């Protein structure tokens, strides 16, 4: 029954996204009878094609299969990320703006930069956690790069994710303390799924560190981010919505040509961690 409810919710969310954005987005809902035409695809279609080597597996075997699948991607330069984010994170109600991840604010696409009041490129998996910087690869992977207010981005810094803290000014309800950051409720699941994607995509190959999710905060420059228990809860409590699913599809269709499997299958988080 859970799968049916999730499927129906995702179908409705995608339909809303299509209306708001004017973009054709293939449905990812399981068993969607109304999906028609050559471009229409369902979760089952991706399971039969893109995810065919992962379906039915669990644990380390599932993670290894997904790593192989999503490692086949087109890589962007760090400069190219600016324009990509203007499309992937476009405000459904205003084509000239992007939605800021933590703040939830809509800001002009042209207000990108490094000054107060601008938005910049937030690495959800903090780039110091693995020391990959802005190198092509994990440093430019738009599955975890999102627009954010320069000041709020600075408050998050390289903190791990956990519950609690004091309110972040203009943070949309986000909280922070000395060693952790809690995003606003509406994107907690988004953050979790981006973290789990990174831990699956970057396994020590490509000349980069083996990124892992652990149960700690204050991980510093180690290639770890926590807390895994909190991130799992966020994944469960905030399932994928229309914005997140559209974003995944645009990245797949237009930019990197790989998917975040935990948006398509949130239940795979619990199957691995």
Short mmCIF file of N, CA and C in Angstrom, two decimals, residues 6-109:
data_model
loop_
_atom_site.label_atom_id
_atom_site.label_comp_id
_atom_site.label_asym_id
_atom_site.label_seq_id
_atom_site.Cartn_x
_atom_site.Cartn_y
_atom_site.Cartn_z
N UNK A 6 2.74 6.29 -2.60
CA UNK A 6 3.85 7.08 -3.12
C UNK A 6 3.70 7.29 -4.61
N UNK A 7 3.30 6.22 -5.33
CA UNK A 7 3.14 6.32 -6.77
C UNK A 7 2.11 7.36 -7.16
N UNK A 8 0.96 7.33 -6.46
CA UNK A 8 -0.10 8.30 -6.76
C UNK A 8 0.36 9.72 -6.43
N UNK A 9 1.04 9.87 -5.31
CA UNK A 9 1.51 11.20 -4.92
C UNK A 9 2.48 11.76 -5.94
N UNK A 10 3.38 10.93 -6.41
CA UNK A 10 4.39 11.38 -7.37
C UNK A 10 3.75 11.71 -8.72
N UNK A 11 2.73 10.95 -9.10
CA UNK A 11 2.04 11.23 -10.36
C UNK A 11 1.38 12.60 -10.31
N UNK A 12 0.70 12.88 -9.19
CA UNK A 12 0.04 14.17 -9.05
C UNK A 12 1.04 15.31 -9.01
N UNK A 13 2.15 15.07 -8.31
CA UNK A 13 3.17 16.12 -8.19
C UNK A 13 3.77 16.46 -9.55
N UNK A 14 4.05 15.45 -10.35
CA UNK A 14 4.62 15.69 -11.66
C UNK A 14 3.66 16.42 -12.58
N UNK A 15 2.39 16.09 -12.47
CA UNK A 15 1.40 16.77 -13.30
C UNK A 15 1.36 18.26 -12.94
N UNK A 16 1.44 18.55 -11.63
CA UNK A 16 1.48 19.95 -11.19
C UNK A 16 2.69 20.66 -11.74
N UNK A 17 3.86 19.99 -11.69
CA UNK A 17 5.09 20.60 -12.19
C UNK A 17 4.99 20.93 -13.66
N UNK A 18 4.39 20.05 -14.43
CA UNK A 18 4.28 20.27 -15.86
C UNK A 18 3.41 21.50 -16.16
N UNK A 19 2.32 21.63 -15.38
CA UNK A 19 1.44 22.77 -15.59
C UNK A 19 2.14 24.07 -15.22
N UNK A 20 2.84 24.06 -14.08
CA UNK A 20 3.48 25.28 -13.59
C UNK A 20 4.62 25.74 -14.46
N UNK A 21 5.41 24.78 -14.95
CA UNK A 21 6.62 25.14 -15.68
C UNK A 21 6.47 25.18 -17.17
N UNK A 22 5.44 24.53 -17.68
CA UNK A 22 5.27 24.48 -19.12
C UNK A 22 6.24 23.54 -19.79
N UNK A 23 6.91 22.70 -18.98
CA UNK A 23 7.88 21.75 -19.53
C UNK A 23 7.27 20.36 -19.55
N UNK A 24 7.63 19.61 -20.58
CA UNK A 24 7.17 18.23 -20.66
C UNK A 24 8.08 17.37 -19.79
N UNK A 25 7.54 16.79 -18.72
CA UNK A 25 8.31 15.97 -17.81
C UNK A 25 7.73 14.57 -17.81
N UNK A 26 8.48 13.53 -18.24
CA UNK A 26 7.98 12.18 -18.21
C UNK A 26 7.59 11.77 -16.81
N UNK A 27 6.45 11.12 -16.66
CA UNK A 27 6.01 10.66 -15.36
C UNK A 27 6.89 9.54 -14.85
N UNK A 28 7.18 9.58 -13.53
CA UNK A 28 7.94 8.52 -12.91
C UNK A 28 7.07 7.67 -12.00
N UNK A 29 5.78 7.91 -12.00
CA UNK A 29 4.91 7.19 -11.09
C UNK A 29 4.70 5.76 -11.57
N UNK A 30 4.73 4.83 -10.62
CA UNK A 30 4.56 3.43 -10.98
C UNK A 30 3.13 3.18 -11.46
N UNK A 31 3.01 2.38 -12.51
CA UNK A 31 1.72 1.95 -13.03
C UNK A 31 0.81 3.13 -13.37
N UNK A 32 1.35 4.13 -14.04
CA UNK A 32 0.56 5.29 -14.43
C UNK A 32 -0.09 5.03 -15.77
N UNK A 33 -1.36 4.69 -15.74
CA UNK A 33 -2.05 4.26 -16.95
C UNK A 33 -2.24 5.39 -17.94
N UNK A 34 -2.21 6.65 -17.46
CA UNK A 34 -2.48 7.77 -18.34
C UNK A 34 -1.25 8.25 -19.09
N UNK A 35 -0.07 7.70 -18.81
CA UNK A 35 1.14 8.11 -19.52
C UNK A 35 1.10 7.58 -20.95
N UNK A 36 1.13 8.50 -21.91
CA UNK A 36 1.03 8.09 -23.30
C UNK A 36 2.10 8.76 -24.13
N UNK A 37 2.29 8.27 -25.35
CA UNK A 37 3.25 8.88 -26.25
C UNK A 37 4.63 8.30 -26.07
N UNK A 38 5.51 8.48 -27.06
CA UNK A 38 6.82 7.87 -27.03
C UNK A 38 7.72 8.38 -25.91
N UNK A 39 7.49 9.62 -25.40
CA UNK A 39 8.35 10.18 -24.37
C UNK A 39 7.91 9.77 -22.96
N UNK A 40 6.66 9.26 -22.83
CA UNK A 40 6.14 8.94 -21.52
C UNK A 40 6.84 7.71 -20.95
N UNK A 41 7.35 7.83 -19.71
CA UNK A 41 8.00 6.72 -19.06
C UNK A 41 7.52 6.63 -17.62
N UNK A 42 7.57 5.44 -17.07
CA UNK A 42 7.16 5.20 -15.70
C UNK A 42 8.34 4.64 -14.93
N UNK A 43 8.17 4.55 -13.61
CA UNK A 43 9.21 3.93 -12.80
C UNK A 43 9.53 2.54 -13.31
N UNK A 44 8.49 1.81 -13.69
CA UNK A 44 8.70 0.47 -14.20
C UNK A 44 9.58 0.47 -15.45
N UNK A 45 9.39 1.48 -16.32
CA UNK A 45 10.22 1.57 -17.53
C UNK A 45 11.68 1.75 -17.16
N UNK A 46 11.96 2.63 -16.19
CA UNK A 46 13.34 2.83 -15.76
C UNK A 46 13.89 1.59 -15.08
N UNK A 47 13.03 0.90 -14.35
CA UNK A 47 13.47 -0.34 -13.71
C UNK A 47 13.83 -1.40 -14.74
N UNK A 48 13.14 -1.40 -15.84
CA UNK A 48 13.39 -2.38 -16.90
C UNK A 48 14.59 -2.00 -17.77
N UNK A 49 15.01 -0.74 -17.69
CA UNK A 49 16.11 -0.27 -18.54
C UNK A 49 17.25 0.28 -17.69
N UNK A 50 17.11 1.51 -17.23
CA UNK A 50 18.19 2.20 -16.51
C UNK A 50 18.62 1.44 -15.26
N UNK A 51 17.66 0.97 -14.48
CA UNK A 51 17.97 0.32 -13.20
C UNK A 51 17.94 -1.21 -13.27
N UNK A 52 17.92 -1.77 -14.44
CA UNK A 52 17.69 -3.21 -14.55
C UNK A 52 18.73 -4.05 -13.81
N UNK A 53 19.95 -3.56 -13.70
CA UNK A 53 21.00 -4.32 -13.00
C UNK A 53 20.98 -4.11 -11.50
N UNK A 54 20.07 -3.26 -11.02
CA UNK A 54 19.98 -2.99 -9.57
C UNK A 54 18.72 -3.56 -8.95
N UNK A 55 17.66 -3.68 -9.73
CA UNK A 55 16.38 -4.13 -9.20
C UNK A 55 16.51 -5.53 -8.59
N UNK A 56 15.95 -5.67 -7.39
CA UNK A 56 15.97 -6.95 -6.70
C UNK A 56 17.14 -7.13 -5.75
N UNK A 57 18.08 -6.20 -5.77
CA UNK A 57 19.26 -6.31 -4.89
C UNK A 57 19.07 -5.46 -3.64
N UNK A 58 19.84 -5.76 -2.61
CA UNK A 58 19.82 -4.99 -1.38
C UNK A 58 21.25 -4.82 -0.86
N UNK A 59 21.40 -3.97 0.15
CA UNK A 59 22.67 -3.82 0.83
C UNK A 59 23.80 -3.40 -0.08
N UNK A 60 24.96 -3.97 0.18
CA UNK A 60 26.17 -3.62 -0.57
C UNK A 60 26.03 -3.94 -2.05
N UNK A 61 25.30 -5.01 -2.38
CA UNK A 61 25.11 -5.36 -3.79
C UNK A 61 24.31 -4.30 -4.52
N UNK A 62 23.28 -3.76 -3.86
CA UNK A 62 22.47 -2.70 -4.47
C UNK A 62 23.30 -1.44 -4.64
N UNK A 63 24.05 -1.08 -3.62
CA UNK A 63 24.87 0.13 -3.70
C UNK A 63 25.90 0.02 -4.82
N UNK A 64 26.52 -1.14 -4.94
CA UNK A 64 27.53 -1.33 -5.99
C UNK A 64 26.90 -1.25 -7.37
N UNK A 65 25.72 -1.83 -7.53
CA UNK A 65 25.04 -1.79 -8.83
C UNK A 65 24.65 -0.37 -9.19
N UNK A 66 24.13 0.38 -8.22
CA UNK A 66 23.75 1.76 -8.48
C UNK A 66 24.97 2.63 -8.79
N UNK A 67 26.07 2.36 -8.09
CA UNK A 67 27.30 3.11 -8.37
C UNK A 67 27.71 2.96 -9.83
N UNK A 68 27.67 1.74 -10.32
CA UNK A 68 28.05 1.50 -11.71
C UNK A 68 27.11 2.22 -12.67
N UNK A 69 25.82 2.18 -12.37
CA UNK A 69 24.82 2.80 -13.24
C UNK A 69 24.99 4.31 -13.29
N UNK A 70 25.06 4.96 -12.14
CA UNK A 70 25.04 6.42 -12.12
C UNK A 70 26.41 7.03 -12.40
N UNK A 71 27.46 6.21 -12.43
CA UNK A 71 28.79 6.72 -12.77
C UNK A 71 28.93 7.03 -14.25
N UNK A 72 28.01 6.54 -15.05
CA UNK A 72 28.00 6.84 -16.48
C UNK A 72 27.30 8.19 -16.65
N UNK A 73 28.07 9.26 -16.67
CA UNK A 73 27.49 10.60 -16.70
C UNK A 73 28.35 11.55 -17.51
N UNK A 74 27.74 12.63 -17.96
CA UNK A 74 28.45 13.74 -18.57
C UNK A 74 28.83 14.70 -17.47
N UNK A 75 30.09 15.12 -17.43
CA UNK A 75 30.57 15.99 -16.36
C UNK A 75 30.61 17.44 -16.83
N UNK A 76 30.21 18.34 -15.95
CA UNK A 76 30.17 19.76 -16.25
C UNK A 76 31.39 20.47 -15.68
N UNK A 77 31.74 21.59 -16.27
CA UNK A 77 32.74 22.46 -15.67
C UNK A 77 32.06 23.25 -14.57
N UNK A 78 32.86 23.84 -13.68
CA UNK A 78 32.28 24.60 -12.58
C UNK A 78 31.57 25.85 -13.11
N UNK A 79 32.08 26.46 -14.16
CA UNK A 79 31.42 27.61 -14.76
C UNK A 79 30.07 27.22 -15.35
N UNK A 80 30.00 26.03 -15.97
CA UNK A 80 28.76 25.58 -16.59
C UNK A 80 27.66 25.34 -15.57
N UNK A 81 28.05 25.13 -14.31
CA UNK A 81 27.07 24.89 -13.26
C UNK A 81 26.12 26.07 -13.09
N UNK A 82 26.64 27.31 -13.25
CA UNK A 82 25.79 28.49 -13.09
C UNK A 82 24.54 28.39 -13.97
N UNK A 83 24.76 28.15 -15.27
CA UNK A 83 23.63 28.11 -16.20
C UNK A 83 22.75 26.88 -15.96
N UNK A 84 23.37 25.77 -15.60
CA UNK A 84 22.58 24.56 -15.34
C UNK A 84 21.61 24.79 -14.19
N UNK A 85 22.07 25.41 -13.11
CA UNK A 85 21.21 25.64 -11.95
C UNK A 85 20.06 26.58 -12.27
N UNK A 86 20.27 27.47 -13.23
CA UNK A 86 19.19 28.39 -13.62
C UNK A 86 18.04 27.64 -14.28
N UNK A 87 18.33 26.44 -14.78
CA UNK A 87 17.28 25.60 -15.38
C UNK A 87 16.76 24.58 -14.39
N UNK A 88 17.67 23.87 -13.72
CA UNK A 88 17.24 22.79 -12.81
C UNK A 88 16.44 23.32 -11.63
N UNK A 89 16.76 24.53 -11.16
CA UNK A 89 16.12 25.08 -9.96
C UNK A 89 15.22 26.27 -10.25
N UNK A 90 14.76 26.34 -11.49
CA UNK A 90 13.87 27.44 -11.90
C UNK A 90 12.61 27.47 -11.04
N UNK A 91 12.22 28.65 -10.66
CA UNK A 91 10.99 28.86 -9.91
C UNK A 91 9.79 28.49 -10.80
N UNK A 92 8.95 27.53 -10.39
CA UNK A 92 7.80 27.15 -11.23
C UNK A 92 6.85 28.32 -11.50
N UNK A 93 6.86 29.31 -10.63
CA UNK A 93 5.94 30.45 -10.80
C UNK A 93 6.59 31.65 -11.47
N UNK A 94 7.91 31.59 -11.71
CA UNK A 94 8.61 32.74 -12.30
C UNK A 94 9.83 32.22 -13.05
N UNK A 95 9.75 32.17 -14.36
CA UNK A 95 10.82 31.60 -15.18
C UNK A 95 12.10 32.41 -15.14
N UNK A 96 12.05 33.61 -14.57
CA UNK A 96 13.25 34.44 -14.47
C UNK A 96 13.98 34.30 -13.15
N UNK A 97 13.52 33.37 -12.30
CA UNK A 97 14.09 33.23 -10.97
C UNK A 97 14.39 31.78 -10.65
N UNK A 98 15.19 31.58 -9.61
CA UNK A 98 15.47 30.25 -9.07
C UNK A 98 14.98 30.19 -7.63
N UNK A 99 14.72 28.99 -7.14
CA UNK A 99 14.36 28.78 -5.75
C UNK A 99 15.62 28.44 -4.97
N UNK A 100 15.86 29.16 -3.89
CA UNK A 100 17.01 28.91 -3.04
C UNK A 100 16.73 27.73 -2.11
N UNK A 101 17.67 26.82 -2.02
CA UNK A 101 17.44 25.54 -1.34
C UNK A 101 17.03 25.71 0.11
N UNK A 102 17.87 26.29 0.93
CA UNK A 102 17.58 26.38 2.36
C UNK A 102 16.59 27.48 2.68
N UNK A 103 16.72 28.61 2.01
CA UNK A 103 15.88 29.76 2.31
C UNK A 103 14.46 29.60 1.79
N UNK A 104 14.32 28.90 0.65
CA UNK A 104 13.01 28.76 0.03
C UNK A 104 12.58 30.00 -0.72
N UNK A 105 13.45 31.01 -0.81
CA UNK A 105 13.12 32.26 -1.48
C UNK A 105 13.28 32.12 -3.00
N UNK A 106 12.55 32.95 -3.73
CA UNK A 106 12.70 33.05 -5.17
C UNK A 106 13.59 34.25 -5.45
N UNK A 107 14.67 34.03 -6.23
CA UNK A 107 15.62 35.12 -6.51
C UNK A 107 15.95 35.13 -7.99
N UNK A 108 16.14 36.33 -8.52
CA UNK A 108 16.42 36.48 -9.93
C UNK A 108 17.61 35.64 -10.37
N UNK A 109 17.47 34.99 -11.51
CA UNK A 109 18.56 34.19 -12.06
C UNK A 109 19.82 35.03 -12.26
#
